[in-house]
């Protein structure tokens, strides 16, 4: 990172690229380098590289070299050139550091989210209650290990199916299950009922508590 940044800054602000690229917009070549530092490394490395680029830029301009040097573009004197340079460096550093801090904050948030999901999954996967998640279309999106063990079926036989398709409901409680689903889809968006299901150990009663989120 620093070798690339040093080479780019020296090439731009020490007039090393002047014979090939005699353009006033040449300093903007620094933006990709600093944004790479911001995206790949973080605020500390970005600030350090920005400081290095600033030193080279100010030094080159002070000696009348580079895009902001009087001998190159000629904005009307060394002080005017330095003012233009400082404004450019302010924009360059401000945008790259804001981007670096934003990327760092995003990484922290994503890490916290992963930790939260891990804790949630650890809790759900190791409890004895049967936990299932349904989409608004009534099809199963997730079943806990305890849920799979209770019915003696692999996860693939649950996912993407509605409850009556995934398990054997007792005929007398089919209407109860359908009514419970309607309750979940209307205020107060929750239901509780009991029904019988067929398991490897025969017919069993299950108490259902469901809530829409």
Tab-separated table of N, CA, C and O in Angstrom, residues 49-164:
chain	number	residue	atom	x	y	z
A	49	UNK	N	-1.149	7.132	4.934
A	49	UNK	CA	-0.848	7.317	3.518
A	49	UNK	C	-1.177	8.740	3.072
A	49	UNK	O	-0.438	9.341	2.281
A	50	UNK	N	-2.258	9.276	3.579
A	50	UNK	CA	-2.632	10.661	3.254
A	50	UNK	C	-1.555	11.640	3.712
A	50	UNK	O	-1.207	12.586	3.000
A	51	UNK	N	-1.021	11.402	4.902
A	51	UNK	CA	0.062	12.250	5.411
A	51	UNK	C	1.291	12.156	4.511
A	51	UNK	O	1.934	13.173	4.193
A	52	UNK	N	1.625	10.946	4.075
A	52	UNK	CA	2.770	10.750	3.191
A	52	UNK	C	2.559	11.462	1.857
A	52	UNK	O	3.464	12.164	1.364
A	53	UNK	N	1.374	11.305	1.286
A	53	UNK	CA	1.071	11.975	0.015
A	53	UNK	C	1.122	13.494	0.180
A	53	UNK	O	1.637	14.215	-0.681
A	54	UNK	N	0.601	13.991	1.308
A	54	UNK	CA	0.620	15.432	1.555
A	54	UNK	C	2.029	15.985	1.634
A	54	UNK	O	2.319	17.063	1.081
A	55	UNK	N	2.926	15.267	2.307
A	55	UNK	CA	4.317	15.717	2.395
A	55	UNK	C	4.955	15.807	1.021
A	55	UNK	O	5.628	16.794	0.694
A	56	UNK	N	4.751	14.764	0.214
A	56	UNK	CA	5.348	14.754	-1.121
A	56	UNK	C	4.738	15.867	-1.975
A	56	UNK	O	5.446	16.561	-2.724
A	57	UNK	N	3.425	16.061	-1.858
A	57	UNK	CA	2.748	17.073	-2.670
A	57	UNK	C	3.213	18.481	-2.300
A	57	UNK	O	3.507	19.311	-3.176
A	58	UNK	N	3.280	18.756	-0.999
A	58	UNK	CA	3.722	20.087	-0.564
A	58	UNK	C	5.181	20.318	-0.945
A	58	UNK	O	5.558	21.412	-1.412
A	59	UNK	N	6.016	19.282	-0.756
A	59	UNK	CA	7.420	19.420	-1.114
A	59	UNK	C	7.605	19.655	-2.603
A	59	UNK	O	8.372	20.541	-3.018
A	60	UNK	N	6.891	18.883	-3.426
A	60	UNK	CA	7.006	19.058	-4.869
A	60	UNK	C	6.531	20.424	-5.320
A	60	UNK	O	7.177	21.085	-6.148
A	61	UNK	N	5.417	20.869	-4.769
A	61	UNK	CA	4.879	22.179	-5.150
A	61	UNK	C	5.801	23.301	-4.691
A	61	UNK	O	5.990	24.302	-5.390
A	62	UNK	N	6.393	23.123	-3.504
A	62	UNK	CA	7.315	24.140	-3.006
A	62	UNK	C	8.531	24.322	-3.893
A	62	UNK	O	9.092	25.423	-3.968
A	63	UNK	N	8.908	23.252	-4.577
A	63	UNK	CA	10.043	23.339	-5.500
A	63	UNK	C	9.586	23.644	-6.929
A	63	UNK	O	10.375	23.547	-7.866
A	64	UNK	N	8.310	23.982	-7.078
A	64	UNK	CA	7.802	24.352	-8.388
A	64	UNK	C	7.613	23.195	-9.329
A	64	UNK	O	7.655	23.359	-10.562
A	65	UNK	N	7.352	22.009	-8.785
A	65	UNK	CA	7.186	20.829	-9.626
A	65	UNK	C	5.758	20.285	-9.465
A	65	UNK	O	5.050	20.609	-8.516
A	66	UNK	N	5.354	19.442	-10.384
A	66	UNK	CA	4.050	18.812	-10.305
A	66	UNK	C	2.921	19.692	-10.800
A	66	UNK	O	3.132	20.839	-11.204
A	67	UNK	N	1.698	19.191	-10.752
A	67	UNK	CA	0.541	19.924	-11.295
A	67	UNK	C	0.294	21.270	-10.636
A	67	UNK	O	-0.267	22.165	-11.249
A	68	UNK	N	0.680	21.393	-9.345
A	68	UNK	CA	0.446	22.654	-8.641
A	68	UNK	C	1.689	23.536	-8.621
A	68	UNK	O	1.676	24.605	-8.033
A	69	UNK	N	2.764	23.103	-9.264
A	69	UNK	CA	3.974	23.901	-9.310
A	69	UNK	C	3.845	25.039	-10.311
A	69	UNK	O	3.192	24.905	-11.352
A	70	UNK	N	4.482	26.157	-10.006
A	70	UNK	CA	4.357	27.343	-10.851
A	70	UNK	C	4.872	27.075	-12.255
A	70	UNK	O	4.330	27.589	-13.234
A	71	UNK	N	5.913	26.260	-12.368
A	71	UNK	CA	6.504	26.007	-13.678
A	71	UNK	C	5.638	25.087	-14.535
A	71	UNK	O	5.883	24.947	-15.726
A	72	UNK	N	4.617	24.451	-13.910
A	72	UNK	CA	3.830	23.465	-14.649
A	72	UNK	C	2.525	24.048	-15.151
A	72	UNK	O	2.232	24.051	-16.340
A	73	UNK	N	1.704	24.563	-14.246
A	73	UNK	CA	0.414	25.125	-14.642
A	73	UNK	C	0.424	26.646	-14.543
A	73	UNK	O	-0.141	27.330	-15.377
A	74	UNK	N	1.089	27.186	-13.528
A	74	UNK	CA	1.199	28.625	-13.401
A	74	UNK	C	-0.091	29.300	-12.997
A	74	UNK	O	-0.729	29.983	-13.773
A	75	UNK	N	-0.507	29.111	-11.720
A	75	UNK	CA	-1.743	29.725	-11.242
A	75	UNK	C	-1.522	31.170	-10.797
A	75	UNK	O	-2.446	31.821	-10.353
A	76	UNK	N	-0.278	31.664	-10.878
A	76	UNK	CA	-0.047	33.053	-10.486
A	76	UNK	C	0.823	33.217	-9.274
A	76	UNK	O	0.697	34.210	-8.563
A	77	UNK	N	1.675	32.257	-8.988
A	77	UNK	CA	2.596	32.422	-7.871
A	77	UNK	C	2.566	31.241	-6.936
A	77	UNK	O	1.607	30.469	-6.911
A	78	UNK	N	3.654	31.105	-6.138
A	78	UNK	CA	3.785	29.943	-5.262
A	78	UNK	C	2.686	29.905	-4.212
A	78	UNK	O	2.150	28.854	-3.906
A	79	UNK	N	2.319	31.072	-3.617
A	79	UNK	CA	1.290	31.068	-2.578
A	79	UNK	C	-0.048	30.634	-3.136
A	79	UNK	O	-0.805	29.889	-2.499
A	80	UNK	N	-0.363	31.094	-4.341
A	80	UNK	CA	-1.608	30.689	-4.978
A	80	UNK	C	-1.594	29.193	-5.266
A	80	UNK	O	-2.590	28.503	-5.078
A	81	UNK	N	-0.429	28.696	-5.695
A	81	UNK	CA	-0.313	27.267	-5.972
A	81	UNK	C	-0.527	26.437	-4.713
A	81	UNK	O	-1.210	25.417	-4.723
A	82	UNK	N	0.083	26.882	-3.618
A	82	UNK	CA	-0.062	26.145	-2.358
A	82	UNK	C	-1.506	26.184	-1.866
A	82	UNK	O	-2.000	25.206	-1.302
A	83	UNK	N	-2.181	27.317	-2.059
A	83	UNK	CA	-3.589	27.391	-1.650
A	83	UNK	C	-4.425	26.396	-2.435
A	83	UNK	O	-5.297	25.706	-1.881
A	84	UNK	N	-4.177	26.308	-3.733
A	84	UNK	CA	-4.882	25.329	-4.559
A	84	UNK	C	-4.560	23.910	-4.096
A	84	UNK	O	-5.444	23.040	-4.023
A	85	UNK	N	-3.309	23.682	-3.770
A	85	UNK	CA	-2.892	22.358	-3.309
A	85	UNK	C	-3.565	22.002	-1.992
A	85	UNK	O	-4.065	20.885	-1.813
A	86	UNK	N	-3.592	22.929	-1.046
A	86	UNK	CA	-4.202	22.654	0.262
A	86	UNK	C	-5.699	22.354	0.113
A	86	UNK	O	-6.237	21.482	0.809
A	87	UNK	N	-6.354	23.061	-0.767
A	87	UNK	CA	-7.772	22.797	-1.004
A	87	UNK	C	-7.963	21.404	-1.576
A	87	UNK	O	-8.875	20.659	-1.169
A	88	UNK	N	-7.097	21.048	-2.517
A	88	UNK	CA	-7.176	19.703	-3.096
A	88	UNK	C	-6.934	18.636	-2.030
A	88	UNK	O	-7.657	17.638	-1.945
A	89	UNK	N	-5.902	18.852	-1.201
A	89	UNK	CA	-5.596	17.872	-0.158
A	89	UNK	C	-6.724	17.770	0.865
A	89	UNK	O	-6.993	16.685	1.396
A	90	UNK	N	-7.380	18.881	1.137
A	90	UNK	CA	-8.513	18.860	2.068
A	90	UNK	C	-9.638	17.980	1.532
A	90	UNK	O	-10.206	17.154	2.266
A	91	UNK	N	-9.953	18.147	0.260
A	91	UNK	CA	-11.003	17.318	-0.351
A	91	UNK	C	-10.561	15.863	-0.410
A	91	UNK	O	-11.331	14.948	-0.097
A	92	UNK	N	-9.319	15.641	-0.813
A	92	UNK	CA	-8.794	14.278	-0.919
A	92	UNK	C	-8.825	13.570	0.421
A	92	UNK	O	-9.332	12.444	0.546
A	93	UNK	N	-8.298	14.213	1.454
A	93	UNK	CA	-8.262	13.587	2.772
A	93	UNK	C	-9.635	13.445	3.390
A	93	UNK	O	-9.945	12.413	3.999
A	94	UNK	N	-10.463	14.485	3.236
A	94	UNK	CA	-11.797	14.424	3.836
A	94	UNK	C	-12.630	13.290	3.293
A	94	UNK	O	-13.216	12.502	4.046
A	95	UNK	N	-12.688	13.166	1.972
A	95	UNK	CA	-13.531	12.118	1.378
A	95	UNK	C	-12.999	10.726	1.678
A	95	UNK	O	-13.766	9.812	2.004
A	96	UNK	N	-11.687	10.549	1.592
A	96	UNK	CA	-11.123	9.213	1.819
A	96	UNK	C	-11.245	8.798	3.281
A	96	UNK	O	-11.559	7.637	3.578
A	97	UNK	N	-11.036	9.724	4.220
A	97	UNK	CA	-11.142	9.384	5.641
A	97	UNK	C	-12.582	9.132	6.060
A	97	UNK	O	-12.857	8.250	6.876
A	98	UNK	N	-13.508	9.910	5.511
A	98	UNK	CA	-14.925	9.654	5.795
A	98	UNK	C	-15.318	8.285	5.278
A	98	UNK	O	-16.026	7.505	5.945
A	99	UNK	N	-14.852	7.962	4.081
A	99	UNK	CA	-15.141	6.639	3.513
A	99	UNK	C	-14.525	5.537	4.361
A	99	UNK	O	-15.163	4.505	4.621
A	100	UNK	N	-13.281	5.736	4.830
A	100	UNK	CA	-12.606	4.730	5.660
A	100	UNK	C	-13.342	4.515	6.972
A	100	UNK	O	-13.544	3.377	7.408
A	101	UNK	N	-13.770	5.618	7.609
A	101	UNK	CA	-14.505	5.497	8.872
A	101	UNK	C	-15.853	4.823	8.664
A	101	UNK	O	-16.302	4.023	9.492
A	102	UNK	N	-16.500	5.143	7.542
A	102	UNK	CA	-17.772	4.491	7.244
A	102	UNK	C	-17.611	2.997	7.034
A	102	UNK	O	-18.426	2.195	7.504
A	103	UNK	N	-16.548	2.617	6.307
A	103	UNK	CA	-16.277	1.194	6.094
A	103	UNK	C	-15.977	0.494	7.414
A	103	UNK	O	-16.421	-0.629	7.646
A	104	UNK	N	-15.222	1.154	8.276
A	104	UNK	CA	-14.900	0.546	9.570
A	104	UNK	C	-16.162	0.368	10.416
A	104	UNK	O	-16.355	-0.684	11.046
A	105	UNK	N	-17.022	1.378	10.430
A	105	UNK	CA	-18.260	1.280	11.197
A	105	UNK	C	-19.156	0.178	10.650
A	105	UNK	O	-19.804	-0.558	11.405
A	106	UNK	N	-19.189	0.050	9.329
A	106	UNK	CA	-19.972	-1.020	8.717
A	106	UNK	C	-19.433	-2.384	9.119
A	106	UNK	O	-20.207	-3.302	9.421
A	107	UNK	N	-18.103	-2.532	9.133
A	107	UNK	CA	-17.498	-3.806	9.527
A	107	UNK	C	-17.820	-4.141	10.978
A	107	UNK	O	-18.115	-5.294	11.310
A	108	UNK	N	-17.789	-3.123	11.847
A	108	UNK	CA	-18.124	-3.340	13.259
A	108	UNK	C	-19.580	-3.776	13.403
A	108	UNK	O	-19.904	-4.700	14.156
A	109	UNK	N	-20.469	-3.111	12.657
A	109	UNK	CA	-21.890	-3.457	12.720
A	109	UNK	C	-22.134	-4.867	12.205
A	109	UNK	O	-22.929	-5.623	12.781
A	110	UNK	N	-21.469	-5.231	11.113
A	110	UNK	CA	-21.634	-6.573	10.559
A	110	UNK	C	-21.106	-7.634	11.517
A	110	UNK	O	-21.703	-8.704	11.655
A	111	UNK	N	-19.991	-7.335	12.191
A	111	UNK	CA	-19.443	-8.278	13.163
A	111	UNK	C	-20.389	-8.453	14.342
A	111	UNK	O	-20.607	-9.565	14.837
A	112	UNK	N	-20.970	-7.344	14.804
A	112	UNK	CA	-21.927	-7.422	15.906
A	112	UNK	C	-23.165	-8.206	15.495
A	112	UNK	O	-23.718	-8.981	16.285
A	113	UNK	N	-23.593	-8.030	14.245
A	113	UNK	CA	-24.754	-8.764	13.751
A	113	UNK	C	-24.459	-10.254	13.686
A	113	UNK	O	-25.302	-11.078	14.063
A	114	UNK	N	-23.253	-10.616	13.209
A	114	UNK	CA	-22.888	-12.035	13.156
A	114	UNK	C	-22.842	-12.638	14.553
A	114	UNK	O	-23.303	-13.769	14.768
A	115	UNK	N	-22.296	-11.876	15.511
A	115	UNK	CA	-22.244	-12.381	16.892
A	115	UNK	C	-23.646	-12.585	17.439
A	115	UNK	O	-23.928	-13.578	18.127
A	116	UNK	N	-24.532	-11.635	17.155
A	116	UNK	CA	-25.906	-11.741	17.626
A	116	UNK	C	-26.605	-12.944	17.001
A	116	UNK	O	-27.325	-13.690	17.685
A	117	UNK	N	-26.391	-13.142	15.704
A	117	UNK	CA	-27.009	-14.285	15.025
A	117	UNK	C	-26.469	-15.604	15.567
A	117	UNK	O	-27.210	-16.583	15.696
A	118	UNK	N	-25.178	-15.633	15.892
A	118	UNK	CA	-24.594	-16.853	16.450
A	118	UNK	C	-25.220	-17.187	17.791
A	118	UNK	O	-25.549	-18.344	18.074
A	119	UNK	N	-25.378	-16.174	18.643
A	119	UNK	CA	-25.983	-16.397	19.954
A	119	UNK	C	-27.432	-16.857	19.808
A	119	UNK	O	-27.887	-17.763	20.514
A	120	UNK	N	-28.154	-16.213	18.875
A	120	UNK	CA	-29.543	-16.594	18.659
A	120	UNK	C	-29.638	-18.028	18.152
A	120	UNK	O	-30.463	-18.814	18.617
A	121	UNK	N	-28.785	-18.362	17.172
A	121	UNK	CA	-28.822	-19.718	16.621
A	121	UNK	C	-28.426	-20.756	17.679
A	121	UNK	O	-29.004	-21.833	17.738
A	122	UNK	N	-27.442	-20.408	18.507
A	122	UNK	CA	-27.034	-21.324	19.577
A	122	UNK	C	-28.189	-21.580	20.541
A	122	UNK	O	-28.430	-22.716	20.957
A	123	UNK	N	-28.931	-20.527	20.866
A	123	UNK	CA	-30.073	-20.663	21.770
A	123	UNK	C	-31.176	-21.521	21.154
A	123	UNK	O	-31.695	-22.445	21.780
A	124	UNK	N	-31.519	-21.215	19.892
A	124	UNK	CA	-32.627	-21.912	19.243
A	124	UNK	C	-32.277	-23.372	18.951
A	124	UNK	O	-33.093	-24.275	19.140
A	125	UNK	N	-31.053	-23.615	18.496
A	125	UNK	CA	-30.666	-24.960	18.079
A	125	UNK	C	-30.527	-25.926	19.237
A	125	UNK	O	-30.523	-27.146	19.030
A	126	UNK	N	-30.416	-25.426	20.464
A	126	UNK	CA	-30.180	-26.324	21.590
A	126	UNK	C	-31.292	-26.301	22.632
A	126	UNK	O	-31.102	-26.810	23.735
A	127	UNK	N	-32.431	-25.733	22.300
A	127	UNK	CA	-33.540	-25.803	23.231
A	127	UNK	C	-34.442	-26.986	22.872
A	127	UNK	O	-34.421	-27.501	21.761
A	128	UNK	N	-35.230	-27.409	23.835
A	128	UNK	CA	-36.069	-28.593	23.631
A	128	UNK	C	-37.394	-28.260	22.978
A	128	UNK	O	-38.038	-29.145	22.403
A	129	UNK	N	-37.855	-27.000	23.071
A	129	UNK	CA	-39.092	-26.626	22.395
A	129	UNK	C	-38.911	-26.757	20.880
A	129	UNK	O	-37.805	-26.598	20.355
A	130	UNK	N	-40.017	-27.024	20.198
A	130	UNK	CA	-39.974	-27.144	18.744
A	130	UNK	C	-40.144	-25.751	18.144
A	130	UNK	O	-41.157	-25.099	18.361
A	131	UNK	N	-39.156	-25.306	17.397
A	131	UNK	CA	-39.181	-23.955	16.838
A	131	UNK	C	-39.225	-24.053	15.317
A	131	UNK	O	-38.449	-24.784	14.704
A	132	UNK	N	-40.159	-23.304	14.722
A	132	UNK	CA	-40.271	-23.270	13.259
A	132	UNK	C	-40.577	-21.848	12.825
A	132	UNK	O	-41.233	-21.087	13.538
A	133	UNK	N	-40.087	-21.498	11.657
A	133	UNK	CA	-40.346	-20.189	11.077
A	133	UNK	C	-41.058	-20.387	9.747
A	133	UNK	O	-40.625	-21.191	8.916
A	134	UNK	N	-42.150	-19.625	9.558
A	134	UNK	CA	-42.951	-19.722	8.343
A	134	UNK	C	-42.931	-18.389	7.598
A	134	UNK	O	-42.889	-17.333	8.215
A	135	UNK	N	-42.963	-18.469	6.294
A	135	UNK	CA	-43.141	-17.262	5.497
A	135	UNK	C	-44.600	-16.880	5.465
A	135	UNK	O	-45.477	-17.628	5.916
A	136	UNK	N	-44.892	-15.698	4.926
A	136	UNK	CA	-46.275	-15.243	4.884
A	136	UNK	C	-47.125	-16.118	3.966
A	136	UNK	O	-48.356	-16.112	4.036
A	137	UNK	N	-46.461	-16.896	3.104
A	137	UNK	CA	-47.189	-17.834	2.244
A	137	UNK	C	-47.505	-19.140	2.951
A	137	UNK	O	-48.098	-20.045	2.357
A	138	UNK	N	-47.100	-19.248	4.226
A	138	UNK	CA	-47.400	-20.445	4.996
A	138	UNK	C	-46.396	-21.561	4.837
A	138	UNK	O	-46.592	-22.650	5.399
A	139	UNK	N	-45.323	-21.321	4.111
A	139	UNK	CA	-44.324	-22.369	3.885
A	139	UNK	C	-43.180	-22.232	4.890
A	139	UNK	O	-42.787	-21.134	5.263
A	140	UNK	N	-42.654	-23.365	5.290
A	140	UNK	CA	-41.643	-23.424	6.345
A	140	UNK	C	-40.306	-22.918	5.819
A	140	UNK	O	-39.843	-23.333	4.758
A	141	UNK	N	-39.665	-22.033	6.593
A	141	UNK	CA	-38.352	-21.496	6.243
A	141	UNK	C	-37.243	-22.011	7.157
A	141	UNK	O	-36.077	-21.997	6.782
A	142	UNK	N	-37.618	-22.432	8.353
A	142	UNK	CA	-36.613	-22.935	9.296
A	142	UNK	C	-37.292	-23.841	10.302
A	142	UNK	O	-38.415	-23.581	10.746
A	143	UNK	N	-36.592	-24.930	10.672
A	143	UNK	CA	-37.026	-25.798	11.771
A	143	UNK	C	-35.807	-26.090	12.638
A	143	UNK	O	-34.702	-26.303	12.129
A	144	UNK	N	-36.020	-26.094	13.944
A	144	UNK	CA	-34.923	-26.353	14.874
A	144	UNK	C	-34.583	-27.841	14.890
A	144	UNK	O	-35.392	-28.689	14.487
A	145	UNK	N	-33.372	-28.200	15.349
A	145	UNK	CA	-33.019	-29.622	15.468
A	145	UNK	C	-34.020	-30.407	16.311
A	145	UNK	O	-34.318	-31.566	15.999
A	146	UNK	N	-34.540	-29.786	17.388
A	146	UNK	CA	-35.525	-30.483	18.221
A	146	UNK	C	-36.800	-30.766	17.429
A	146	UNK	O	-37.449	-31.803	17.618
A	147	UNK	N	-37.161	-29.854	16.534
A	147	UNK	CA	-38.332	-30.036	15.674
A	147	UNK	C	-38.126	-31.227	14.746
A	147	UNK	O	-39.014	-32.085	14.574
A	148	UNK	N	-36.941	-31.316	14.137
A	148	UNK	CA	-36.647	-32.423	13.233
A	148	UNK	C	-36.609	-33.747	13.984
A	148	UNK	O	-37.111	-34.778	13.496
A	149	UNK	N	-36.022	-33.723	15.168
A	149	UNK	CA	-35.931	-34.964	15.957
A	149	UNK	C	-37.305	-35.450	16.391
A	149	UNK	O	-37.571	-36.660	16.427
A	150	UNK	N	-38.177	-34.517	16.735
A	150	UNK	CA	-39.516	-34.889	17.201
A	150	UNK	C	-40.284	-35.635	16.121
A	150	UNK	O	-40.984	-36.617	16.394
A	151	UNK	N	-40.160	-35.181	14.880
A	151	UNK	CA	-40.879	-35.812	13.775
A	151	UNK	C	-40.065	-36.898	13.083
A	151	UNK	O	-40.599	-37.619	12.230
A	152	UNK	N	-38.781	-36.997	13.421
A	152	UNK	CA	-37.945	-38.018	12.815
A	152	UNK	C	-37.739	-37.820	11.332
A	152	UNK	O	-37.673	-38.787	10.563
A	153	UNK	N	-37.613	-36.560	10.896
A	153	UNK	CA	-37.451	-36.256	9.478
A	153	UNK	C	-36.276	-35.297	9.281
A	153	UNK	O	-35.988	-34.473	10.159
A	154	UNK	N	-35.618	-35.378	8.141
A	154	UNK	CA	-34.538	-34.417	7.859
A	154	UNK	C	-35.105	-33.048	7.531
A	154	UNK	O	-36.290	-32.892	7.217
A	155	UNK	N	-34.249	-32.055	7.579
A	155	UNK	CA	-34.667	-30.679	7.334
A	155	UNK	C	-35.267	-30.498	5.949
A	155	UNK	O	-36.206	-29.723	5.757
A	156	UNK	N	-34.740	-31.230	4.965
A	156	UNK	CA	-35.197	-31.069	3.585
A	156	UNK	C	-36.679	-31.403	3.420
A	156	UNK	O	-37.330	-30.894	2.502
A	157	UNK	N	-37.221	-32.232	4.295
A	157	UNK	CA	-38.637	-32.600	4.191
A	157	UNK	C	-39.570	-31.539	4.797
A	157	UNK	O	-40.789	-31.670	4.697
A	158	UNK	N	-38.986	-30.508	5.399
A	158	UNK	CA	-39.789	-29.424	5.966
A	158	UNK	C	-39.707	-28.141	5.140
A	158	UNK	O	-40.725	-27.489	4.903
A	159	UNK	N	-38.511	-27.786	4.719
A	159	UNK	CA	-38.302	-26.493	4.087
A	159	UNK	C	-39.077	-26.364	2.788
A	159	UNK	O	-39.072	-27.264	1.948
A	160	UNK	N	-39.742	-25.214	2.636
A	160	UNK	CA	-40.501	-24.948	1.423
A	160	UNK	C	-41.881	-25.569	1.395
A	160	UNK	O	-42.583	-25.443	0.391
A	161	UNK	N	-42.276	-26.230	2.454
A	161	UNK	CA	-43.594	-26.884	2.501
A	161	UNK	C	-44.484	-26.230	3.548
A	161	UNK	O	-43.997	-25.678	4.543
A	162	UNK	N	-45.779	-26.338	3.339
A	162	UNK	CA	-46.731	-25.931	4.366
A	162	UNK	C	-46.821	-27.040	5.409
A	162	UNK	O	-46.451	-28.193	5.146
A	163	UNK	N	-47.314	-26.696	6.597
A	163	UNK	CA	-47.365	-27.672	7.681
A	163	UNK	C	-48.139	-28.935	7.306
A	163	UNK	O	-47.652	-30.045	7.555
A	164	UNK	N	-49.330	-28.837	6.689
A	164	UNK	CA	-50.050	-30.072	6.334
A	164	UNK	C	-49.312	-30.949	5.322
A	164	UNK	O	-49.576	-32.150	5.223
